[in-house]
Amino acid sequence: MTSAPGSPLTGRARLTDVAALAGVSVGTASKALSGGGRMRPETRQRVLDAVAALGFRPNQQAQSLHTGRSWTVGLVTTDGIGRFSTPVLLGAEDALGAGKISVLMCDTRGDAIREQHHLRTLLDRRVDGIIVTGRRTDARAPLTGVTGLESIPVVYALSPSTDPADTSVVSDDQGGARLAMEHLLATGRTRIAHVTGPEHHAAARDRARHAVAHLQAAPLGLSTGRVHFGEWSEAWGRRAADAVLRTAPDTDAFFCGNDQIARGVADTLRERGVDVPGDIAVVGYDNWDTMALASRPPLTTIDMNLAEIGRIAALRLLEAIDADATPGVHTVPCRLVVREST
Amino acid sequence: MTSAPGSPLTGRARLTDVAALAGVSVGTASKALSGGGRMRPETRQRVLDAVAALGFRPNQQAQSLHTGRSWTVGLVTTDGIGRFSTPVLLGAEDALGAGKISVLMCDTRGDAIREQHHLRTLLDRRVDGIIVTGRRTDARAPLTGVTGLESIPVVYALSPSTDPADTSVVSDDQGGARLAMEHLLATGRTRIAHVTGPEHHAAARDRARHAVAHLQAAPLGLSTGRVHFGEWSEAWGRRAADAVLRTAPDTDAFFCGNDQIARGVADTLRERGVDVPGDIAVVGYDNWDTMALASRPPLTTIDMNLAEIGRIAALRLLEAIDADATPGVHTVPCRLVVREST
DNA sequence: ATGAAAGCGCTAACAG
DNA sequence: CTGTTAGCGCTTTCAT
């Protein structure tokens, strides 16, 4: 018996097999598949029939070797895959998948050595581009230290690059703070306190700065006269709420740096018998559903549209791959999600 | 001037360039790199020097085309990447990365069409194997519907395959329930209530069944005489705690199906002035830090070692790729994390 | 010990 | 319109 079609290596049909079955040469079979070039319709049909009969699918590696495009991008997460990077990652994967591009996942766990290692692997695999994302909004140093990096496009998502010549896609912290403040002011609050995370986090600093700036335009000031920096935790929210009520008992709203803090604040208020939102309104940040929805009452909060950040980063990367890069920092607007805490 | 080394396609040095610089043929250069075969040490050194000088790195695609191995595996998540799949994914990525294997991420969003599409892409890329993971512990139908799948190994992580001939790596729900019960019994509790998620979730059913079985061996029964199935939410935990205290006021411990429920229970107890763990102990499940630590008091809970599940799935896959598969369901033990709620 | 040559599966330029 | 040919970058016999 003659040997069955199928490579000795993969067991799958090759273009040679298709060509043989269709009674044409590989060259013709190839052209029939790539769609271009003129050829007799019935010949093309014979090839397509053979393809169907054999369940042929082109070997991506062979194609790439020839065309120089791997249809693959690297997704490098700098400090673990968590609550923030996951939606970004999914948004990116979604946008790329539509473009027939696959995603190589690399988690560096915040380790420089690991990062170098992963970058080298990605370049060895001839990825068409790289998306870098981290959990913080603080700017990070651009990728370096691996030869070949210069020749492929890189887009930074969520954590922008410190180099303005790079392409970064970030959340609009200013807009987020503004949405929160406008909402509180619109619902008649004027004695607003701000409780947030550590001052050394850009997210905390930026949101605070913009919140204050927006108040001053009213013109108003923070009810306690200052920003309460602390931790991104419920425990800090609880403690801070106590402190705020002691300092400024007439506070009528809390704008919190994240949903955990907001939930802590809400808990303290409830336990003190303060009605939320009747007496005091609470606004969080992140729209982390498990937090925002489990809170009593459920939290009004700011959604950073993380998936959209990932999606846009992917689109920018595709642009940079196919045409030209659009350097600079691209900002994705936030969304106010109103629930029962305001 | 002569043309600089580097392919017109990638701009990176090729083995040809290395060979030229070292004054040897490509064949020799290749052998020098693959390490094997005898050859004059100084020749090998000349090649290595050239490699260093040019910053040469082999083109992975070309290598794969020849060897038939892509050094790539597909990681298919069936219903979003979330709290459960992330650690599994990281554990797998870690184990695979050590073996010079990269991970292609595919999220199907629970959509069969998307799954088919992703599987086809993975096969086109000649992945060496596939890991399938989902957020539920319920068994899932094995991958099908794509030709070529038969020829590569697949390992199911967290959500086992319904086909016992497949290789699955799952959490030891029985052991988890046992750990919780033993701990409660050891600390002198005898009137234990069980509040958990929806009965149509295997995780809820299994943990409940094993908890009851373990109690019966004591011999004891549940304080309320039945399992309280509901939702995986804090709100359900709060409601259920009320119901339990009404039915069986002498209950001295709650074993909860997850940390959210446990936190809800703890909240209700605290608000009713019940001392935890003085009067009633609470044990959760999942060791979801943001929940378990934010709870008052912090929760004693069961950790499923998800990263370990991912790691083992990866190791099993590597085995199946390099040698033979070890079909069947592999169980990863849980870990009791004691905190202040018991 | 080294080089020449064939080929992995596919594409693209060029003949016929 | 179709077949032949020459690679993509690398590995691996097989001569030398």
XYZ file of C-alpha atoms (C1' of nucleotides) in Angstrom:
716
model
C 0.000 0.000 0.000
C 1.184 3.513 -0.701
C 2.020 5.743 2.233
C -0.967 7.722 3.445
C -0.875 11.464 3.057
C 0.473 13.276 6.061
C 3.847 14.427 7.180
C 5.912 11.982 9.146
C 6.344 14.763 11.695
C 2.890 16.060 12.377
C 0.608 13.460 10.910
C -1.293 16.234 9.213
C -1.831 16.792 5.526
C 0.663 19.059 3.773
C 0.168 21.242 0.780
C 1.951 18.558 -1.235
C -0.822 16.130 -0.361
C -3.461 18.622 -1.360
C -1.724 19.301 -4.650
C -1.377 15.625 -5.383
C -5.020 14.927 -4.670
C -6.115 17.869 -6.783
C -3.751 16.872 -9.538
C -1.884 20.176 -9.579
C 1.508 21.412 -8.423
C 2.156 22.814 -4.968
C 2.638 26.238 -6.474
C -0.816 26.156 -7.965
C -2.314 24.806 -4.796
C -0.692 27.609 -2.861
C -2.061 30.245 -5.189
C -5.517 28.701 -5.037
C -5.460 29.130 -1.288
C -3.972 32.584 -1.023
C -6.897 33.720 -3.133
C -4.930 36.083 -5.337
C -3.743 35.523 -8.913
C -5.964 34.547 -11.808
C -6.677 30.891 -12.350
C -9.355 28.663 -13.783
C -12.208 28.499 -11.254
C -12.570 24.761 -11.619
C -8.900 24.262 -10.793
C -9.253 26.339 -7.692
C -12.326 24.364 -6.810
C -10.473 21.085 -7.207
C -7.845 22.369 -4.807
C -10.421 23.558 -2.328
C -12.128 20.185 -2.515
C -8.854 18.459 -1.802
C -8.264 20.803 1.118
C -11.654 19.927 2.526
C -11.189 16.219 1.894
C -7.859 16.155 3.717
C -8.768 18.646 6.402
C -5.724 20.590 5.343
C -4.619 23.621 7.313
C -1.464 25.477 6.417
C 1.493 25.179 8.739
C 1.744 28.565 10.357
C 5.431 28.180 11.096
C 6.324 27.497 7.502
C 4.259 30.454 6.384
C 5.885 32.701 8.939
C 9.348 31.570 8.103
C 8.721 32.811 4.632
C 6.735 35.976 5.228
C 8.608 37.136 8.288
C 5.413 37.673 10.222
C 4.548 35.358 13.060
C 1.031 36.699 13.670
C 1.903 36.571 17.318
C 2.361 39.256 19.933
C 3.861 39.058 23.376
C 1.870 40.194 26.369
C 4.233 41.005 29.205
C 2.772 41.644 32.627
C 5.234 43.184 34.988
C 3.935 42.373 38.408
C 1.727 39.392 38.444
C -1.572 38.970 36.730
C -4.137 40.442 38.943
C -7.312 42.301 39.230
C -6.058 45.097 37.005
C -4.041 43.342 34.359
C -6.621 40.631 33.703
C -9.232 42.840 32.058
C -6.513 44.633 30.118
C -5.184 41.309 28.956
C -8.628 40.101 27.926
C -9.371 43.298 26.070
C -6.108 42.970 24.200
C -6.578 39.301 23.468
C -10.017 40.047 22.120
C -8.870 42.765 19.740
C -5.886 40.748 18.573
C -7.753 37.487 18.190
C -10.102 39.185 15.771
C -7.048 40.027 13.690
C -5.910 36.401 13.597
C -3.132 37.174 16.000
C -2.292 35.005 18.985
C -1.009 36.126 22.333
C 2.073 34.788 24.069
C 1.664 35.302 27.791
C 4.664 36.264 29.875
C 4.518 37.071 33.523
C 7.691 38.584 34.899
C 6.614 38.606 38.539
C 8.364 41.937 38.783
C 11.735 40.302 38.267
C 14.160 41.977 35.844
C 15.983 38.748 35.043
C 12.737 37.054 34.210
C 11.777 39.982 32.053
C 14.973 39.738 30.050
C 14.469 36.046 29.651
C 10.933 36.454 28.415
C 11.844 39.226 26.026
C 14.550 37.118 24.515
C 12.152 34.240 24.037
C 9.617 36.529 22.438
C 12.184 37.872 20.019
C 13.398 34.360 19.235
C 9.852 33.570 18.311
C 9.770 36.620 16.108
C 6.702 38.173 17.678
C 5.262 41.000 15.613
C 4.968 43.259 18.632
C 4.752 43.457 22.405
C 2.242 44.842 24.873
C 3.535 45.633 28.334
C 1.190 46.002 31.236
C 1.493 46.383 34.976
C -0.801 46.755 37.888
C 0.223 50.243 38.891
C -0.474 53.413 36.984
C 2.999 54.726 37.788
C 5.210 55.171 34.752
C 7.816 52.475 34.206
C 11.158 52.390 32.453
C 10.871 51.286 28.838
C 11.948 47.773 27.867
C 15.670 47.516 27.231
C 18.660 45.284 27.469
C 17.742 42.844 24.746
C 19.113 43.218 21.253
C 16.498 43.206 18.571
C 13.909 44.977 20.671
C 14.410 48.177 18.707
C 13.043 46.544 15.612
C 9.595 45.654 16.882
C 6.799 47.877 18.133
C 5.949 48.006 21.828
C 2.855 49.476 23.459
C 2.554 50.105 27.190
C -0.871 49.647 28.731
C -2.025 50.958 32.108
C 1.550 51.617 33.269
C 2.924 54.104 30.750
C 6.537 54.245 29.660
C 8.648 57.034 31.084
C 9.834 57.726 27.547
C 7.328 60.010 25.792
C 8.523 58.708 22.449
C 6.963 55.352 23.310
C 3.312 54.538 22.815
C 1.332 54.238 26.039
C -2.346 53.752 26.770
C -3.484 54.817 30.216
C -6.565 55.521 32.233
C -7.771 59.083 32.518
C -7.302 59.691 36.235
C -8.161 63.315 35.826
C -11.439 62.494 34.136
C -12.186 59.864 36.753
C -11.698 62.290 39.603
C -13.770 64.865 37.754
C -16.646 62.423 37.196
C -16.700 61.617 40.894
C -16.605 65.246 41.961
C -19.169 66.431 39.443
C -21.494 63.680 40.552
C -21.144 64.570 44.222
C -21.506 68.297 43.592
C -24.492 67.668 41.327
C -26.196 65.747 44.129
C -25.708 68.712 46.440
C -22.631 67.662 48.435
C -20.224 70.405 49.400
C -18.280 69.012 52.372
C -16.293 66.306 50.643
C -13.491 64.239 52.188
C -10.917 62.302 50.191
C -9.471 59.037 51.488
C -7.043 57.184 49.311
C -4.009 54.902 49.033
C -0.303 55.473 49.631
C 1.070 58.815 48.506
C 3.862 57.066 46.665
C 1.340 55.593 44.236
C 0.710 57.775 41.221
C -2.907 56.656 41.200
C -3.433 58.042 44.695
C -1.536 61.277 44.074
C -3.098 62.008 40.695
C -6.680 61.331 41.655
C -6.225 63.426 44.786
C -4.657 66.308 42.908
C -7.365 66.379 40.299
C -10.143 66.033 42.842
C -8.809 69.009 44.761
C -8.349 71.037 41.596
C -11.904 70.339 40.582
C -13.210 71.370 43.995
C -11.256 74.589 43.931
C -12.941 75.506 40.692
C -16.306 75.306 42.494
C -14.833 77.047 44.572
C -14.619 74.651 47.489
C -12.061 72.737 49.495
C -11.839 69.310 51.100
C -13.931 69.029 54.251
C -10.933 68.032 56.344
C -8.617 70.426 54.589
C -6.311 67.665 53.424
C -6.071 64.408 51.533
C -6.038 61.268 53.672
C -3.327 59.065 52.204
C -3.016 55.550 53.631
C -3.442 52.088 52.186
C -5.668 50.519 49.560
C -7.497 48.522 52.232
C -10.852 48.304 53.922
C -9.172 48.597 57.287
C -7.696 51.937 56.287
C -11.094 53.062 55.015
C -12.621 52.250 58.385
C -9.946 54.064 60.344
C -9.940 57.049 58.021
C -13.707 57.395 58.235
C -13.426 57.668 61.999
C -10.703 60.276 61.691
C -12.649 62.307 59.170
C -15.829 62.328 61.230
C -13.848 63.444 64.247
C -12.124 66.278 62.367
C -15.021 67.393 60.220
C -18.325 66.081 61.527
C -20.204 68.049 58.898
C -18.643 66.021 56.056
C -21.423 65.030 53.666
C -19.497 62.881 51.189
C -16.449 60.637 50.825
C -14.562 60.250 47.586
C -12.351 57.202 47.993
C -9.286 56.162 46.016
C -10.581 52.645 45.499
C -13.541 50.424 46.265
C -11.941 48.686 49.200
C -11.416 51.951 51.008
C -14.927 53.007 50.083
C -16.334 49.804 51.477
C -14.418 50.305 54.706
C -15.785 53.819 54.946
C -19.319 52.605 54.272
C -18.980 49.953 56.970
C -17.834 52.431 59.566
C -20.616 54.828 58.667
C -23.242 52.109 58.923
C -21.905 50.928 62.237
C -22.003 54.467 63.554
C -25.609 54.748 62.487
C -24.896 57.246 59.743
C -27.244 56.835 56.820
C -25.609 56.280 53.429
C -26.433 58.078 51.211
C -29.022 59.976 53.283
C -26.501 61.684 55.552
C -23.262 60.983 53.754
C -22.570 59.837 50.204
C -19.703 57.515 49.298
C -17.970 57.156 45.939
C -15.364 54.483 45.230
C -12.947 53.832 42.391
C -12.265 50.740 40.220
C -15.753 49.285 40.001
C -14.433 46.038 41.379
C -17.719 44.208 41.380
C -17.114 41.841 44.271
C -16.319 44.836 46.451
C -18.699 47.410 45.077
C -21.699 45.096 45.031
C -21.063 43.403 48.366
C -20.813 46.750 50.108
C -23.782 47.947 52.107
C -25.065 49.935 50.330
C -23.604 48.962 46.932
C -21.083 51.546 45.821
C -21.274 54.269 43.273
C -17.831 54.102 41.723
C -15.551 54.970 38.826
C -14.877 52.325 36.204
C -11.543 52.671 34.425
C -12.682 50.642 31.414
C -9.675 48.402 31.710
C -10.757 46.092 28.928
C -10.998 49.117 26.675
C -7.454 50.078 27.632
C -6.323 46.629 26.565
C -8.320 46.839 23.381
C -6.913 50.213 22.431
C -3.401 49.120 23.267
C -3.900 46.192 20.908
C -5.247 48.418 18.154
C -2.330 50.819 18.530
C 0.017 47.890 18.340
C -1.641 46.609 15.184
C -1.254 50.055 13.654
C 2.381 50.145 14.607
C 2.899 46.703 13.093
C 1.101 47.356 9.825
C 1.883 50.970 9.343
C 3.305 53.610 11.595
C 3.407 54.020 15.328
C 1.442 56.761 17.033
C 3.783 57.666 19.876
C 2.688 59.420 22.998
C 0.259 58.775 25.800
C -3.255 57.819 24.816
C -5.878 58.320 27.465
C -8.979 56.176 27.936
C -11.920 57.862 29.653
C -13.531 56.491 32.802
C -17.168 55.796 33.409
C -19.288 56.714 36.421
C -21.304 53.787 37.736
C -24.083 55.019 39.960
C -25.348 52.714 42.687
C -27.008 53.204 46.036
C -24.215 54.864 47.970
C -24.947 58.283 46.427
C 30.551 48.946 1.215
C 29.464 45.340 1.626
C 25.993 44.643 2.923
C 25.867 44.380 6.698
C 24.969 41.044 8.246
C 21.338 40.569 8.979
C 18.374 39.154 7.163
C 16.446 41.534 4.947
C 13.350 40.350 6.778
C 14.164 40.611 10.431
C 17.288 42.708 10.548
C 18.811 40.140 12.834
C 21.902 38.043 12.302
C 21.393 34.630 10.749
C 23.424 31.517 11.204
C 24.934 32.279 7.787
C 26.357 35.498 9.173
C 27.779 33.710 12.161
C 29.362 31.061 9.965
C 30.858 33.671 7.669
C 32.345 35.621 10.549
C 33.744 32.483 12.114
C 35.064 31.313 8.780
C 33.175 28.025 8.840
C 30.174 26.581 7.046
C 26.625 26.870 8.340
C 26.604 23.170 9.072
C 29.589 23.508 11.337
C 28.181 26.587 13.004
C 24.966 24.727 13.673
C 26.782 21.818 15.244
C 28.865 24.138 17.358
C 25.684 25.570 18.790
C 23.718 22.419 19.323
C 26.574 21.305 21.526
C 26.681 17.729 20.333
C 29.138 16.128 17.910
C 32.895 16.178 18.233
C 34.758 19.160 16.877
C 37.943 21.082 17.461
C 37.417 23.219 20.579
C 38.980 26.249 18.963
C 36.570 26.033 16.041
C 33.623 25.887 18.371
C 35.057 28.835 20.231
C 35.384 30.852 17.031
C 31.732 30.183 16.329
C 30.684 31.120 19.837
C 32.687 34.311 19.551
C 30.939 35.160 16.312
C 27.589 34.456 17.948
C 28.439 36.835 20.757
C 29.781 39.464 18.388
C 26.651 39.444 16.279
C 24.207 38.934 19.113
C 22.933 35.941 17.207
C 19.868 34.081 18.422
C 18.447 31.200 16.454
C 15.153 31.707 14.692
C 12.742 29.604 16.640
C 10.367 29.201 13.709
C 13.022 27.799 11.461
C 14.128 25.406 14.159
C 10.580 24.286 14.775
C 9.838 23.814 11.137
C 12.580 21.270 11.091
C 12.182 19.577 14.429
C 8.394 19.531 14.460
C 8.287 20.934 17.971
C 7.123 24.461 18.530
C 8.042 24.644 22.219
C 4.689 26.242 22.696
C 1.548 25.141 24.490
C -1.943 26.522 24.335
C -3.696 27.587 27.525
C -7.414 27.583 26.932
C -9.624 29.126 29.594
C -13.236 28.276 29.133
C -15.085 30.969 30.958
C -13.111 34.095 31.349
C -9.916 34.546 33.243
C -10.790 35.143 36.786
C -9.960 34.616 40.343
C -9.618 30.872 39.886
C -8.006 30.492 36.512
C -5.350 33.150 37.093
C -3.340 31.284 39.710
C -3.683 28.079 37.699
C -2.447 29.921 34.643
C 0.496 31.409 36.498
C 1.442 28.079 38.008
C 1.382 26.517 34.566
C 3.284 29.366 32.963
C 5.904 29.061 35.640
C 6.449 25.350 35.199
C 6.443 25.592 31.424
C 8.679 28.640 31.261
C 11.333 26.715 33.137
C 11.165 24.162 30.350
C 11.726 26.817 27.689
C 8.131 26.546 26.623
C 5.931 29.536 25.931
C 2.236 29.846 26.559
C -0.339 30.902 24.004
C -3.297 32.376 25.818
C -6.796 31.721 24.560
C -9.915 32.856 26.294
C -13.082 31.351 24.926
C -15.489 33.364 27.044
C -17.541 30.218 27.294
C -18.351 30.363 23.596
C -18.105 27.118 21.616
C -17.461 28.892 18.305
C -14.628 30.828 19.855
C -13.247 27.636 21.317
C -13.191 25.942 17.918
C -11.541 28.965 16.420
C -8.856 29.053 19.075
C -8.197 25.350 18.844
C -7.731 25.587 15.125
C -5.278 28.435 15.539
C -3.374 26.501 18.146
C -3.110 23.499 15.893
C -2.068 25.668 12.970
C 0.733 26.902 15.158
C 1.659 23.338 15.936
C 1.483 23.702 19.694
C 3.078 20.790 21.508
C 0.108 20.441 23.836
C -2.891 22.135 25.389
C -4.010 22.898 28.925
C -7.700 23.525 29.433
C -8.944 25.295 32.500
C -12.241 26.684 33.706
C -13.522 28.423 36.752
C -15.847 25.714 37.914
C -14.877 22.368 39.334
C -17.688 20.677 37.427
C -16.502 18.226 34.804
C -16.606 19.446 31.226
C -16.884 17.738 27.872
C -13.490 16.992 26.341
C -12.231 19.111 23.470
C -13.535 17.967 20.109
C -14.602 19.064 16.702
C -11.211 20.048 15.354
C -9.199 17.663 13.233
C -5.688 17.134 14.446
C -6.602 17.414 18.102
C -6.194 13.675 18.554
C -2.516 13.953 17.836
C -1.535 16.279 20.637
C -1.768 15.845 24.393
C -4.367 17.742 26.394
C -4.530 18.207 30.154
C -7.569 19.544 31.976
C -6.927 21.655 35.054
C -9.445 22.513 37.757
C -12.397 21.497 35.569
C -11.794 17.829 34.785
C -12.809 16.165 31.556
C -15.852 13.923 31.658
C -13.791 11.316 29.815
C -11.772 9.284 32.344
C -9.290 8.420 29.620
C -8.212 12.068 29.570
C -5.706 13.553 31.970
C -7.210 15.923 34.540
C -5.769 17.725 37.536
C -8.275 18.824 40.131
C -8.541 20.071 43.663
C -9.175 17.598 46.431
C -12.594 18.729 47.593
C -12.883 15.781 49.887
C -9.595 16.585 51.567
C -10.560 20.239 51.815
C -13.820 19.441 53.560
C -12.001 17.013 55.826
C -9.370 19.593 56.807
C -12.093 22.046 57.740
C -14.063 19.531 59.733
C -11.074 18.079 61.517
C -9.976 21.546 62.477
C -13.381 22.459 63.878
C -13.756 19.178 65.731
C -10.234 19.474 67.078
C -11.061 22.886 68.503
C -14.038 21.404 70.297
C -16.920 22.356 68.000
C -19.743 19.850 67.675
C -22.721 21.869 66.454
C -21.564 22.722 62.964
C -23.641 24.376 60.235
C -22.781 24.285 56.538
C -23.617 27.205 54.261
C -22.557 27.028 50.650
C -23.229 27.919 47.000
C -25.783 26.673 44.486
C -26.548 22.981 44.580
C -25.971 22.764 40.842
C -22.294 23.519 41.375
C -20.175 20.444 41.887
C -17.967 22.388 44.290
C -20.932 23.056 46.553
C -22.345 19.529 46.345
C -19.026 17.765 46.816
C -17.777 19.791 49.727
C -21.147 19.423 51.421
C -21.264 15.685 50.871
C -17.790 15.154 52.211
C -18.338 17.440 55.183
C -21.439 15.529 56.164
C -19.703 12.193 55.666
C -16.863 13.299 57.874
C -19.242 14.441 60.589
C -21.123 11.180 60.508
C -17.922 9.357 61.221
C -17.596 11.344 64.464
C -20.519 10.485 64.800
C -22.286 13.806 64.488
C -24.669 15.625 62.173
C -25.085 19.187 60.933
C -26.482 21.524 63.576
C -29.413 22.499 61.370
C -29.887 19.008 60.059
C -29.331 20.094 56.467
C -26.967 21.822 54.069
C -27.796 25.444 53.283
C -27.353 25.794 49.533
C -27.640 29.299 48.091
C -25.231 31.607 46.290
C -21.521 32.270 46.467
C -22.142 35.730 47.920
C -21.742 37.680 51.112
C -25.406 38.572 51.030
C -26.324 34.886 51.085
C -23.882 34.333 53.920
C -25.587 37.049 55.935
C -29.066 35.728 55.287
C -28.071 32.138 55.919
C -26.418 33.021 59.213
C -29.691 34.519 60.399
C -31.587 31.446 59.318
C -29.146 29.098 61.011
C -29.201 30.974 64.304
C -32.974 30.934 64.244
C -33.162 27.180 63.565
C -30.264 26.047 65.706
C -29.222 28.724 68.213
C -26.717 26.351 69.768
C -24.646 26.215 66.584
C -21.002 26.685 67.545
C -19.358 26.726 64.115
C -19.974 27.546 60.451
C -18.205 25.780 57.646
C -18.781 27.879 54.529
C -18.442 26.919 50.880
C -16.351 29.969 50.076
C -14.804 33.018 51.687
C -17.475 35.408 50.552
C -20.168 33.411 52.294
C -17.927 33.098 55.339
C -17.398 36.815 55.433
C -21.118 37.418 55.207
C -21.654 34.998 58.085
C -18.953 36.688 60.136
C -20.529 40.084 59.503
C -23.939 38.947 60.657
C -22.486 37.316 63.748
C -20.549 40.447 64.670
C -23.576 42.624 64.142
C -25.628 40.363 66.370
C -22.996 40.639 69.062
C -21.869 37.054 68.741
C -18.181 36.646 69.452
C -16.113 35.023 66.703
C -14.429 32.713 67.460
C -15.325 32.856 71.180
C -18.946 31.821 70.717
C -18.947 30.614 67.141
C -16.101 29.660 64.826
C -16.151 30.335 61.087
C -14.221 28.543 58.361
C -14.218 29.675 54.750
C -12.966 28.160 51.497
C -10.671 29.494 48.739
C -8.276 31.595 50.789
C -9.114 34.570 48.635
C -6.905 37.047 50.424
C -8.877 40.209 49.791
C -11.901 38.525 51.326
C -10.321 36.412 54.004
C -8.073 39.177 55.327
C -10.604 41.986 55.135
C -13.112 39.978 57.130
C -13.549 40.787 60.784
C -12.061 38.665 62.155
C -9.756 37.421 59.361
C -10.907 34.020 58.168
C -9.541 30.593 58.752
C -10.006 29.012 55.357
C -9.089 26.248 52.933
C -6.543 27.001 50.232
C -6.916 24.925 47.080
C -3.317 25.489 46.002
C -4.445 26.626 42.604
C -0.972 27.519 41.424
C 0.079 24.001 42.296
C -2.777 22.647 40.215
C -1.498 24.681 37.292
C 2.037 23.549 37.922
C 1.102 19.891 38.063
C -1.063 20.189 34.981
C 1.952 21.644 33.197
C 4.219 18.853 34.401
C 1.732 16.203 33.331
C 1.527 17.866 29.950
C 5.295 17.904 29.609
C 5.342 14.213 30.431
C 2.685 13.532 27.846
C 4.648 15.516 25.274
C 8.017 13.942 25.917
C 6.967 10.478 26.840
C 3.658 8.962 27.717
C 0.460 10.363 29.109
C -0.713 9.475 32.588
C -4.473 9.419 32.084
C -6.936 9.783 34.883
C -7.779 12.347 37.487
C -4.900 13.672 39.538
C -5.853 15.276 42.820
C -4.012 18.164 44.456
C -4.381 18.425 48.231
C -5.702 21.528 49.959
C -4.112 23.428 52.775
C -5.739 24.722 55.960
C -4.919 28.357 56.643
C -5.649 29.188 60.248
C -6.542 32.765 61.105
C -8.530 34.430 63.836
C -12.018 33.194 63.029
C -11.387 29.842 64.720
C 36.873 17.606 11.996
C 34.569 20.111 8.477
C 31.820 21.132 4.263
C 28.233 20.275 0.847
C 23.653 19.200 0.089
C 19.012 17.898 0.954
C 14.854 19.156 3.047
C 11.189 20.875 6.970
C 6.223 23.197 4.505
C 5.252 26.974 2.305
C 5.417 31.286 -0.961
C 6.561 34.013 -4.935
C 8.970 35.032 -9.052
C 9.493 33.434 -13.366
C 8.909 30.296 -17.256
C 6.242 27.846 -20.268
C -3.434 29.592 -16.572
C -0.175 26.259 -14.526
C 4.391 24.177 -13.375
C 9.140 24.819 -12.114
C 12.459 26.915 -9.278
C 14.575 29.232 -5.686
C 14.604 30.329 -1.265
C 12.804 31.607 4.284
C 16.793 29.894 8.490
C 18.023 26.013 10.349
C 19.344 20.842 11.140
C 21.214 16.696 9.738
C 22.981 13.026 7.023
C 26.787 11.974 4.183
C 31.069 12.744 1.914
C 35.546 14.445 2.172
